[in-house]
Coordinates of C-alpha atoms in Angstrom, one line a residue:
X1 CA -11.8 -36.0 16.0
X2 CA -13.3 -38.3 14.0
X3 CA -11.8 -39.0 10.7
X4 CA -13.6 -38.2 7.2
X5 CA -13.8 -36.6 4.0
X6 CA -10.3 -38.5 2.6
X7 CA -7.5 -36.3 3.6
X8 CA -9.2 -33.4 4.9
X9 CA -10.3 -34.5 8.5
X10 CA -7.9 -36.1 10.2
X11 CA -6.7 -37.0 14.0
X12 CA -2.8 -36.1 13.0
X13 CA -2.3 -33.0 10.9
X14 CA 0.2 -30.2 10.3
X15 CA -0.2 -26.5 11.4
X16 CA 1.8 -23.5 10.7
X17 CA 0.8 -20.3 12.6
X18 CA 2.1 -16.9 12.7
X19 CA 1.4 -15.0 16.1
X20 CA 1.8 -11.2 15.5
X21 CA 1.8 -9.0 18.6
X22 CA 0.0 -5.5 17.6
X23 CA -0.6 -2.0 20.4
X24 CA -4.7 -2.5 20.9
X25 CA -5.1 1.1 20.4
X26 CA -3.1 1.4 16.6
X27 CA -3.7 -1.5 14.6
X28 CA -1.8 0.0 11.1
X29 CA 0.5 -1.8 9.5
X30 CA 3.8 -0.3 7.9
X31 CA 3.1 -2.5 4.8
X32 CA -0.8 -2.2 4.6
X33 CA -0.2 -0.4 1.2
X34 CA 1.7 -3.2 -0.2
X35 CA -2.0 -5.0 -0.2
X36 CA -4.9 -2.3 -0.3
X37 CA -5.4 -2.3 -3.5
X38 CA -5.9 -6.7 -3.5
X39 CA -9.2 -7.5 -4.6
X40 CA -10.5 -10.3 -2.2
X41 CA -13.9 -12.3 -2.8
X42 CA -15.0 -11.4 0.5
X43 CA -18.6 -13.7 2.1
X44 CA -19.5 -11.4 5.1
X45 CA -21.4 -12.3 8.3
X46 CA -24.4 -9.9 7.0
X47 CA -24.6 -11.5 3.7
X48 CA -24.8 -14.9 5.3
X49 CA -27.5 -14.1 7.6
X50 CA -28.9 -13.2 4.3
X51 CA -28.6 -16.5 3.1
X52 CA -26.4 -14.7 0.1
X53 CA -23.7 -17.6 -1.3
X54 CA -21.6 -15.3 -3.7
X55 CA -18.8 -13.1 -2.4
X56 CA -18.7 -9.5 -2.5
X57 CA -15.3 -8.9 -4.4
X58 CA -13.7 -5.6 -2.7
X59 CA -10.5 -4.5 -2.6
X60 CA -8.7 -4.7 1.1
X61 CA -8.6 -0.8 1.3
X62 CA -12.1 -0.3 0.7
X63 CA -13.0 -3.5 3.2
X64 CA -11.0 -2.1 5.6
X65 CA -11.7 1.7 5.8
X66 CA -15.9 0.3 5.1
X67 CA -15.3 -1.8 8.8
X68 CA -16.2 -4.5 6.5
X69 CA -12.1 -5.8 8.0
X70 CA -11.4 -4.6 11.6
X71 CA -8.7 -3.3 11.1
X72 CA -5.3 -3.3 9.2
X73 CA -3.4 -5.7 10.4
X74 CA -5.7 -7.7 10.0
X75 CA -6.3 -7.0 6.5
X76 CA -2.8 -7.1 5.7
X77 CA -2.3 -10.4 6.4
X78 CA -5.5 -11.4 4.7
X79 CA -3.8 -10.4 1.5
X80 CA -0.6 -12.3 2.4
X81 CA -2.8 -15.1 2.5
X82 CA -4.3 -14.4 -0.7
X83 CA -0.7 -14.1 -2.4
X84 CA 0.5 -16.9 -1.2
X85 CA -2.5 -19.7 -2.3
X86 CA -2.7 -17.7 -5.4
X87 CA 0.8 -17.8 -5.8
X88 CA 1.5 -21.8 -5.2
X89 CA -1.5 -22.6 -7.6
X90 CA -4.8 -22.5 -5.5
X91 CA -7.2 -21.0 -8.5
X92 CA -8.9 -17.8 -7.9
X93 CA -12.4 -18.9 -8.6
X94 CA -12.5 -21.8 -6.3
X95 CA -11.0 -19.7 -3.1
X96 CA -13.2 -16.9 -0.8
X97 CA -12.4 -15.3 2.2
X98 CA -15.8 -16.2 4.5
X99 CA -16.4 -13.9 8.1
X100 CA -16.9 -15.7 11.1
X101 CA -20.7 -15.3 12.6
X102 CA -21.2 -13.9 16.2
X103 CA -22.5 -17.0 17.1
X104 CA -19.2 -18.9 15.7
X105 CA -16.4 -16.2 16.5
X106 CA -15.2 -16.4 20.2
X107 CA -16.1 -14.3 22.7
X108 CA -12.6 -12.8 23.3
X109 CA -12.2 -12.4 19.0
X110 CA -12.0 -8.9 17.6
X111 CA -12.9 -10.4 13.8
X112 CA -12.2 -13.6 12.2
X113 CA -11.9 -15.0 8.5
X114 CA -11.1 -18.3 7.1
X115 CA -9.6 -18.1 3.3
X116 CA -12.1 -21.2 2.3
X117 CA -11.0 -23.6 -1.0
X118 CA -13.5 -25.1 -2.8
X119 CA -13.1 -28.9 -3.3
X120 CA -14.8 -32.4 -4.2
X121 CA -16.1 -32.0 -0.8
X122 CA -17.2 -28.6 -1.1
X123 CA -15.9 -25.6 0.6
X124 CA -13.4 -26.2 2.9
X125 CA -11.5 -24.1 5.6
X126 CA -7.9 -24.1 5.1
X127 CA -6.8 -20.9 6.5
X128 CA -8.2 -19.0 9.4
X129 CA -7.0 -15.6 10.0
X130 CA -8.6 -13.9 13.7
X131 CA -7.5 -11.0 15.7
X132 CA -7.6 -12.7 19.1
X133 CA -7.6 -9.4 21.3
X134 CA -5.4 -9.9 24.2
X135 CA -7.1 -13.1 25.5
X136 CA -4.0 -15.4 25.4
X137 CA -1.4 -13.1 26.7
X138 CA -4.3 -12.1 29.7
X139 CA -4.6 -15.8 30.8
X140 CA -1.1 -16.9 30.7
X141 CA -0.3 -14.0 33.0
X142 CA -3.2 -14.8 35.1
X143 CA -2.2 -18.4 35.7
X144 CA 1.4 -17.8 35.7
X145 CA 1.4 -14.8 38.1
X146 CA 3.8 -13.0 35.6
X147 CA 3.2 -9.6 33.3
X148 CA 3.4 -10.3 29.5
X149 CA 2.7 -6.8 28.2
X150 CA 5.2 -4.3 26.0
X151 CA 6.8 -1.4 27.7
X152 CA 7.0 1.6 25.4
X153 CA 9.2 4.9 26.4
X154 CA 6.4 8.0 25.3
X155 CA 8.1 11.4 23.5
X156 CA 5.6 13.2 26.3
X157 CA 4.8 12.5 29.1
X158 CA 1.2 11.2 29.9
X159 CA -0.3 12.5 32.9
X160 CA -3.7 10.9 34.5
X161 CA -5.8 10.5 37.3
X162 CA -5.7 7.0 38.7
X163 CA -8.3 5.2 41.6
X164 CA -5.5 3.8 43.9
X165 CA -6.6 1.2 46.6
X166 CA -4.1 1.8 49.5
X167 CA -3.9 -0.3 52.5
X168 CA -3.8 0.7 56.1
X169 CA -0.8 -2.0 57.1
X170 CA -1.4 -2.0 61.0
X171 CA -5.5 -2.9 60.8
X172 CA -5.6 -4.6 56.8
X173 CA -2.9 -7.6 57.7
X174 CA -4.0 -8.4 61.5
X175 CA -8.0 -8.1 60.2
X176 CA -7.9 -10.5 57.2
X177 CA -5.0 -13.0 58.5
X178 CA -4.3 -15.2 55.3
X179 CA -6.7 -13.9 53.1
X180 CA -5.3 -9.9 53.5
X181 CA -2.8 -10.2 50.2
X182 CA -5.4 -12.3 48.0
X183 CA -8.3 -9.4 48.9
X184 CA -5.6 -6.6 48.2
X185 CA -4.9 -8.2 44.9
X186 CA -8.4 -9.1 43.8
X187 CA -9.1 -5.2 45.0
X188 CA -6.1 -3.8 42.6
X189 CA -7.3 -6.2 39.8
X190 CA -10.7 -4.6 40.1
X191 CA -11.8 -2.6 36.7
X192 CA -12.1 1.1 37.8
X193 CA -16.3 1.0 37.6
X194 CA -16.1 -1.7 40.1
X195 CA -13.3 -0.2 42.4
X196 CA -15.6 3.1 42.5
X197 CA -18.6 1.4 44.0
X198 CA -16.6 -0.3 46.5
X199 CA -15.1 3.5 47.3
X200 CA -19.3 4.6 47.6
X201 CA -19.6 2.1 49.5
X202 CA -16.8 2.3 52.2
X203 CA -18.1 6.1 52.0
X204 CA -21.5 5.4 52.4
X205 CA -21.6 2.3 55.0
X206 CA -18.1 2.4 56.1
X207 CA -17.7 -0.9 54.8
X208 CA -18.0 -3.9 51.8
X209 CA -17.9 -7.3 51.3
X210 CA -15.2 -9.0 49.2
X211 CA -16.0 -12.3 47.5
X212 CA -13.2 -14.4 46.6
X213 CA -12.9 -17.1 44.7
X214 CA -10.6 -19.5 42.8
X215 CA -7.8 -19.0 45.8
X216 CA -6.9 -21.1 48.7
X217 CA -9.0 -18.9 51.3
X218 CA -12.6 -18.1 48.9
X219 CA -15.0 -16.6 50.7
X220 CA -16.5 -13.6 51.6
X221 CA -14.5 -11.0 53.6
X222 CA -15.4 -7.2 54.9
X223 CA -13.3 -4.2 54.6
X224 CA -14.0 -1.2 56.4
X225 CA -13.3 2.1 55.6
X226 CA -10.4 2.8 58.3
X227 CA -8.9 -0.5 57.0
X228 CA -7.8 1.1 53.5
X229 CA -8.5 4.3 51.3
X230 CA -9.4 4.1 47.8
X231 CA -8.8 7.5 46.1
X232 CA -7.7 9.2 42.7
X233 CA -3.8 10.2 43.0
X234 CA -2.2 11.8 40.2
X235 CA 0.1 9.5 37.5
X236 CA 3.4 10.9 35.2
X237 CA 4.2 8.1 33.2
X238 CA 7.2 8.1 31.1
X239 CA 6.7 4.5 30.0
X240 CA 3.8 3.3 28.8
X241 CA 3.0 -0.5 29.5
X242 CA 0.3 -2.7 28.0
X243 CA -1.1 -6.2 26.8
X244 CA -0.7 -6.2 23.4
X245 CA -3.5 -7.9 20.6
X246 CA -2.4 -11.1 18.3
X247 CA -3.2 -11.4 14.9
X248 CA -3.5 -15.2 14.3
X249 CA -3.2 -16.3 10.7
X250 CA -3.1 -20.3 10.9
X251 CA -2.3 -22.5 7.7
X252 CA -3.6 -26.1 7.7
X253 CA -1.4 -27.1 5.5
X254 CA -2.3 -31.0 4.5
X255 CA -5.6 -29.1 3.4
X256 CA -4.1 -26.6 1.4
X257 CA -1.9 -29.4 -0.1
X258 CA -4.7 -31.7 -1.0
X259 CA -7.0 -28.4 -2.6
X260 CA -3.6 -27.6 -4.5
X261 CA -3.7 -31.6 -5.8
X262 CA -6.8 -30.9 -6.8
X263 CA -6.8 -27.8 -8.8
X264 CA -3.5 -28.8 -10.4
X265 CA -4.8 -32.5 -11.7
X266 CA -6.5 -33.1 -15.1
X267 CA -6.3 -35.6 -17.6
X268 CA -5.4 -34.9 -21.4
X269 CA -8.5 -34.5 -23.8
X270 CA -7.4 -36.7 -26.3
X271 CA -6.9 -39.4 -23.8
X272 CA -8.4 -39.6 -20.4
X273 CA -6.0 -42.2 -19.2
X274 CA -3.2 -39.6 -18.8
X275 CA -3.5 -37.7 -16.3
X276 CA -1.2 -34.3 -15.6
X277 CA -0.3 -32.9 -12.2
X278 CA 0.1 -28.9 -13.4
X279 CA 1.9 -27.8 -10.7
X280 CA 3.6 -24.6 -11.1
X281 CA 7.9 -24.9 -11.0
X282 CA 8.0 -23.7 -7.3
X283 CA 5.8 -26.2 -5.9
X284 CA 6.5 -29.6 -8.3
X285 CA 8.7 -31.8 -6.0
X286 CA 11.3 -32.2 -9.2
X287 CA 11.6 -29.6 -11.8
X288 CA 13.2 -31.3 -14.5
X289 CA 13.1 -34.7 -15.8
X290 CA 15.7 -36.3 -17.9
X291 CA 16.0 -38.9 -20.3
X292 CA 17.5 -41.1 -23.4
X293 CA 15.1 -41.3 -26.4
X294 CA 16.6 -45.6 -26.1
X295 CA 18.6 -47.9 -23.8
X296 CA 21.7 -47.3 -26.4
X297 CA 24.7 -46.8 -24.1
X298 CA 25.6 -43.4 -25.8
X299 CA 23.8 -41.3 -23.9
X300 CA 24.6 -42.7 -20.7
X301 CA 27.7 -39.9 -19.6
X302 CA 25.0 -37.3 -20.6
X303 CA 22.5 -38.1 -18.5
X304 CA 24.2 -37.8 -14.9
X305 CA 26.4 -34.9 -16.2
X306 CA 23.3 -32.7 -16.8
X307 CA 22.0 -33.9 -13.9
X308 CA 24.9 -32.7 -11.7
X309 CA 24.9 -29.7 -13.8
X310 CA 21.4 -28.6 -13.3
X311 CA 21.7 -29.5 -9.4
X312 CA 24.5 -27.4 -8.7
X313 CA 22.8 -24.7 -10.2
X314 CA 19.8 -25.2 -7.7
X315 CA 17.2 -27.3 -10.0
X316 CA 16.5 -30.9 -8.7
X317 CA 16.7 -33.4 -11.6
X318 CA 15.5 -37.0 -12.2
X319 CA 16.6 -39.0 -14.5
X320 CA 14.2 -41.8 -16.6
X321 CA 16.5 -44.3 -18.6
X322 CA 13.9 -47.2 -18.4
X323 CA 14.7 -48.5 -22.0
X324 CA 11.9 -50.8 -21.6
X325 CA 9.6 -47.9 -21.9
X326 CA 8.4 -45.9 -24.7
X327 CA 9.1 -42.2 -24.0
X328 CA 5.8 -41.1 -24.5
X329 CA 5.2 -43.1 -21.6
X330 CA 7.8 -41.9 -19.7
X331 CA 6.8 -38.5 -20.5
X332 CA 3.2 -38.7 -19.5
X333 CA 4.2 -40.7 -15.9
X334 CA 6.4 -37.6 -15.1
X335 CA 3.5 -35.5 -16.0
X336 CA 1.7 -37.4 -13.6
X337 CA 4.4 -36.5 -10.7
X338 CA 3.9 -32.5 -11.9
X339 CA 7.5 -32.3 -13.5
X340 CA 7.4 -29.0 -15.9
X341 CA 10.4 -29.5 -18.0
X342 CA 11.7 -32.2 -19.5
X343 CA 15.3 -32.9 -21.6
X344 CA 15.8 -35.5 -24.0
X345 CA 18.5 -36.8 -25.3
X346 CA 18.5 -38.2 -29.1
X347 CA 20.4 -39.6 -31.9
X348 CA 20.7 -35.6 -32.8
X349 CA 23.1 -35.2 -29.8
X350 CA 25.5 -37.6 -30.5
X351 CA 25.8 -35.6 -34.0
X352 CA 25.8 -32.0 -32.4
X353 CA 25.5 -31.8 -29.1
X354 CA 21.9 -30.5 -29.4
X355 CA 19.0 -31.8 -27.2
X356 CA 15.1 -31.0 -27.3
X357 CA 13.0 -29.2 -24.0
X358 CA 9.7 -30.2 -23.6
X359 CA 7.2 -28.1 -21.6
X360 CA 4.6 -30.3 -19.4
X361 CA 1.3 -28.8 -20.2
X362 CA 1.3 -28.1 -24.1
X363 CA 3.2 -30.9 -24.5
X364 CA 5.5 -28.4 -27.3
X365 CA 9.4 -29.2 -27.1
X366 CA 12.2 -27.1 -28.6
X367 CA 15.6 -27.6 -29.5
X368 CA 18.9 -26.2 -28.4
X369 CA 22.5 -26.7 -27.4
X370 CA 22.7 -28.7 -24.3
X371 CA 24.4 -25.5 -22.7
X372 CA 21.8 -23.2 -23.5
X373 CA 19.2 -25.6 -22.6
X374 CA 19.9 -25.9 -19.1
X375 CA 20.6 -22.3 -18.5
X376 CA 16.9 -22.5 -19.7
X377 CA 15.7 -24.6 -17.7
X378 CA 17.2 -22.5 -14.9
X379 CA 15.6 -19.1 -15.5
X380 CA 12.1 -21.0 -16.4
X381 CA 12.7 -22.5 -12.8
X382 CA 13.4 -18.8 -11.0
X383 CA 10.5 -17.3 -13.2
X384 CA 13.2 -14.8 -14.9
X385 CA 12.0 -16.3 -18.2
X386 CA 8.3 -17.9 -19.3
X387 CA 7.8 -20.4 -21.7
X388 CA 6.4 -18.2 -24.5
X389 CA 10.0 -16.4 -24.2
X390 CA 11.6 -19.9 -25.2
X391 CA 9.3 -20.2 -27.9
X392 CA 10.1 -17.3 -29.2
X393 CA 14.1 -17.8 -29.0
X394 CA 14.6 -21.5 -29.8
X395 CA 13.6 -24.1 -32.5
X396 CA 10.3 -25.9 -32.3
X397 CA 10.3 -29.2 -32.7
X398 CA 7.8 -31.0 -35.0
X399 CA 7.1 -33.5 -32.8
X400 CA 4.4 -35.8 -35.5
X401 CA 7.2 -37.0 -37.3
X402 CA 10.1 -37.4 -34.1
X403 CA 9.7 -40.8 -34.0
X404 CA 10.3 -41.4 -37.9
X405 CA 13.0 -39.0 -38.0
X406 CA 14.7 -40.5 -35.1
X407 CA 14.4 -44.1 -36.4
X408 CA 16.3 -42.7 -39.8
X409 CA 19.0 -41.1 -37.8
X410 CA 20.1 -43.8 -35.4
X411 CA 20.2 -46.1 -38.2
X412 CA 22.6 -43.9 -40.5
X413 CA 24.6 -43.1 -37.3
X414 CA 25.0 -47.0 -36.6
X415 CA 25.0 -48.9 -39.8

């Protein structure tokens, strides 16, 4: 690997993959309804041989039932996908779901997409989701000698007609020495097409030639017709046993978390030194800041007790008492870590135990009782309430004139 692009290529990175087993001949899903009706921005392998650069937008159903997705499962995870990037902050606009081209897929994949951010570098993979037939589960067996397949009791019987390969023991073992087991196996492992013609053959000429390879005795090795018999016998299967398919959705996620930095940053347009991280409350690393409007020593048994209050109702806290700092410069440094909420603490509290809320993004605070402001804070955090409900229930603060107002009140409170 060779390192470029900033973050995005790199030789150390983090994966998260989901590997879900699925019957190759029914590849529903019990939720698919839960996501049918998704919209996806979908870039097919058609429309890129046209050279077309804008994505069809479909809904899953539609892509699905149209062949445009393989298959279900497949689709349904396509929309977990979706959810989830849409959900942590990954903008609409900038995300498409692109096909893989024949000449791109691998040669064991049934279909594959990659949910593709666009960036400063351009379009980027950052999810791949591929239904990788059976392909891993047939070479591990293969190399380990052992079945990986799922055994399923059936309601009815299934009755079949099978091309068995059966050995004649007293001619099969002394004929072939050390190679008589690797030739039976190769023989059973034999699709049923290629086990026929050996059966014309043995009928025909009375005998074939084996070629093995890849064991400790390759070579090639004749069977002849009294030596074994190769004819249909009749199955009853109560159980029915196969391989199953994987459906591969793989997260990279240092790329989705460096797209997410990069749809969440912007900088204030009335100053474009102040830049604002607008992560949504799940995904900022600290959900509320708090802080002192001064150094005075008041406020200090506030400060860690709403701390530990807000904690122990499950929202991490930080707490800013530089009093060598302005709090509009406290403010926007938080805004620049993606904190959402922030409580101050003014010469107001010390009067009536009231504090102010600000919200990150329009910058708009309102005041409340410090009680009802962290329960706030709280439901804002779980999404239970949104910002324009606080608006709507609390006091809005005129911030233009805070600073004068706050200048009156500590003096009064301290002459």
């Amino acid at each position: 690997i060779s390192p470029r692009s900033g973050l995005l290529r790199v030789r150390e990175f983090t994966m998260a993959e989901i590997e879900h087993y699925v019957d190759p001949t029914n590849k529903d899903h019990s939720r698919f309804d839960e996501v049918a009706d998704i919209k996806l921005p979908l870039l097919t392998g058609s429309m890129q041989l046209a050279e077309e650069t804008v994505p069809a937008v479909m809904t899953i159903g539609d892509a699905v039932s149209q062949g445009v997705i393989d298959n279900k499962t497949l689709g349904y995870f396509m929309g977990r996908i979706y959810l989830f990037l849409t959900a942590i902050g990954i903008k609409t606009d900038l995300l498409r779901f692109r096909q893989h081209m024949r000449n791109e897929m691998a040669h064991y994949a049934c279909d594959c997409w990659d949910a593709e951010i666009y960036t400063s570098y351009g379009w980027i993979e950052c999810v791949g989701c591929a239904d990788r037939s059976a392909y891993d589960l047939r070479v591990h067996s293969a190399s380990t000698k052992k079945k990986l397949c799922v055994r399923e009791h059936l309601a009815e019987p299934l009755v079949y007609e099978k091309l068995v390969c059966e050995p004649n023991n007293k001619l099969f073992g002394p004929k072939l020495k050390r190679a008589a087991k690797p030739v039976q196996e190769y023989l059973e492992s034999l699709p049923v097409e290629e086990l026929a013609e050996v059966k014309a053959a043995l009928a025909k000429d009375g005998k074939a030639t084996v070629t093995l390879t890849g064991t400790a005795v390759d070579g090639d090795y004749e069977i002849t017709s009294d030596m074994l018999t190769i004819e249909y016998q009749t199955k009853i299967e109560n159980t029915r046993e196969y391989t199953p398919n994987v459906i591969e959705p793989s997260f990279g996620i240092g790329r989705i978390l460096y797209a997410l930095i990069e749809h969440s940053y912007s900088v204030r347009a009335e100053d474009e030194q102040r830049g604002v991280l607008s992560f949504n409350t799940q995904m900022s690393p600290f959900k509320c800041l708090i802080l002192p409007i001064s150094g005075n020593p008041s406020f200090k048994p506030f400060l860690q007790n709403t701390a530990r209050s807000l904690r122990n109702v499950g929202v991490p806290a930080r707490i800013d008492d530089a009093a060598s700092v302005s709090i509009g410069r406290r403010y926007s440094r938080n805004d620049e870590l993606g904190t959402p909420f922030a409580i101050t603490f003014d010469f107001m509290t010390l009067k009536d135990n009231t504090v102010t809320l600000r919200e990150r993004d329009s910058t708009k605070q309102v005041r409340g009782s410090l009680e009802d402001i962290v329960e706030l804070v709280k439901n804002l955090v779980s999404g239970s309430v949104t910002w324009d409900d606080a608006l709507a229930k609390f006091e809005l603060v005129d911030t233009t004139s805070e600073a004068d107002a706050e200048s009156a009140t500590e003096s009064k409170l301290f002459e």
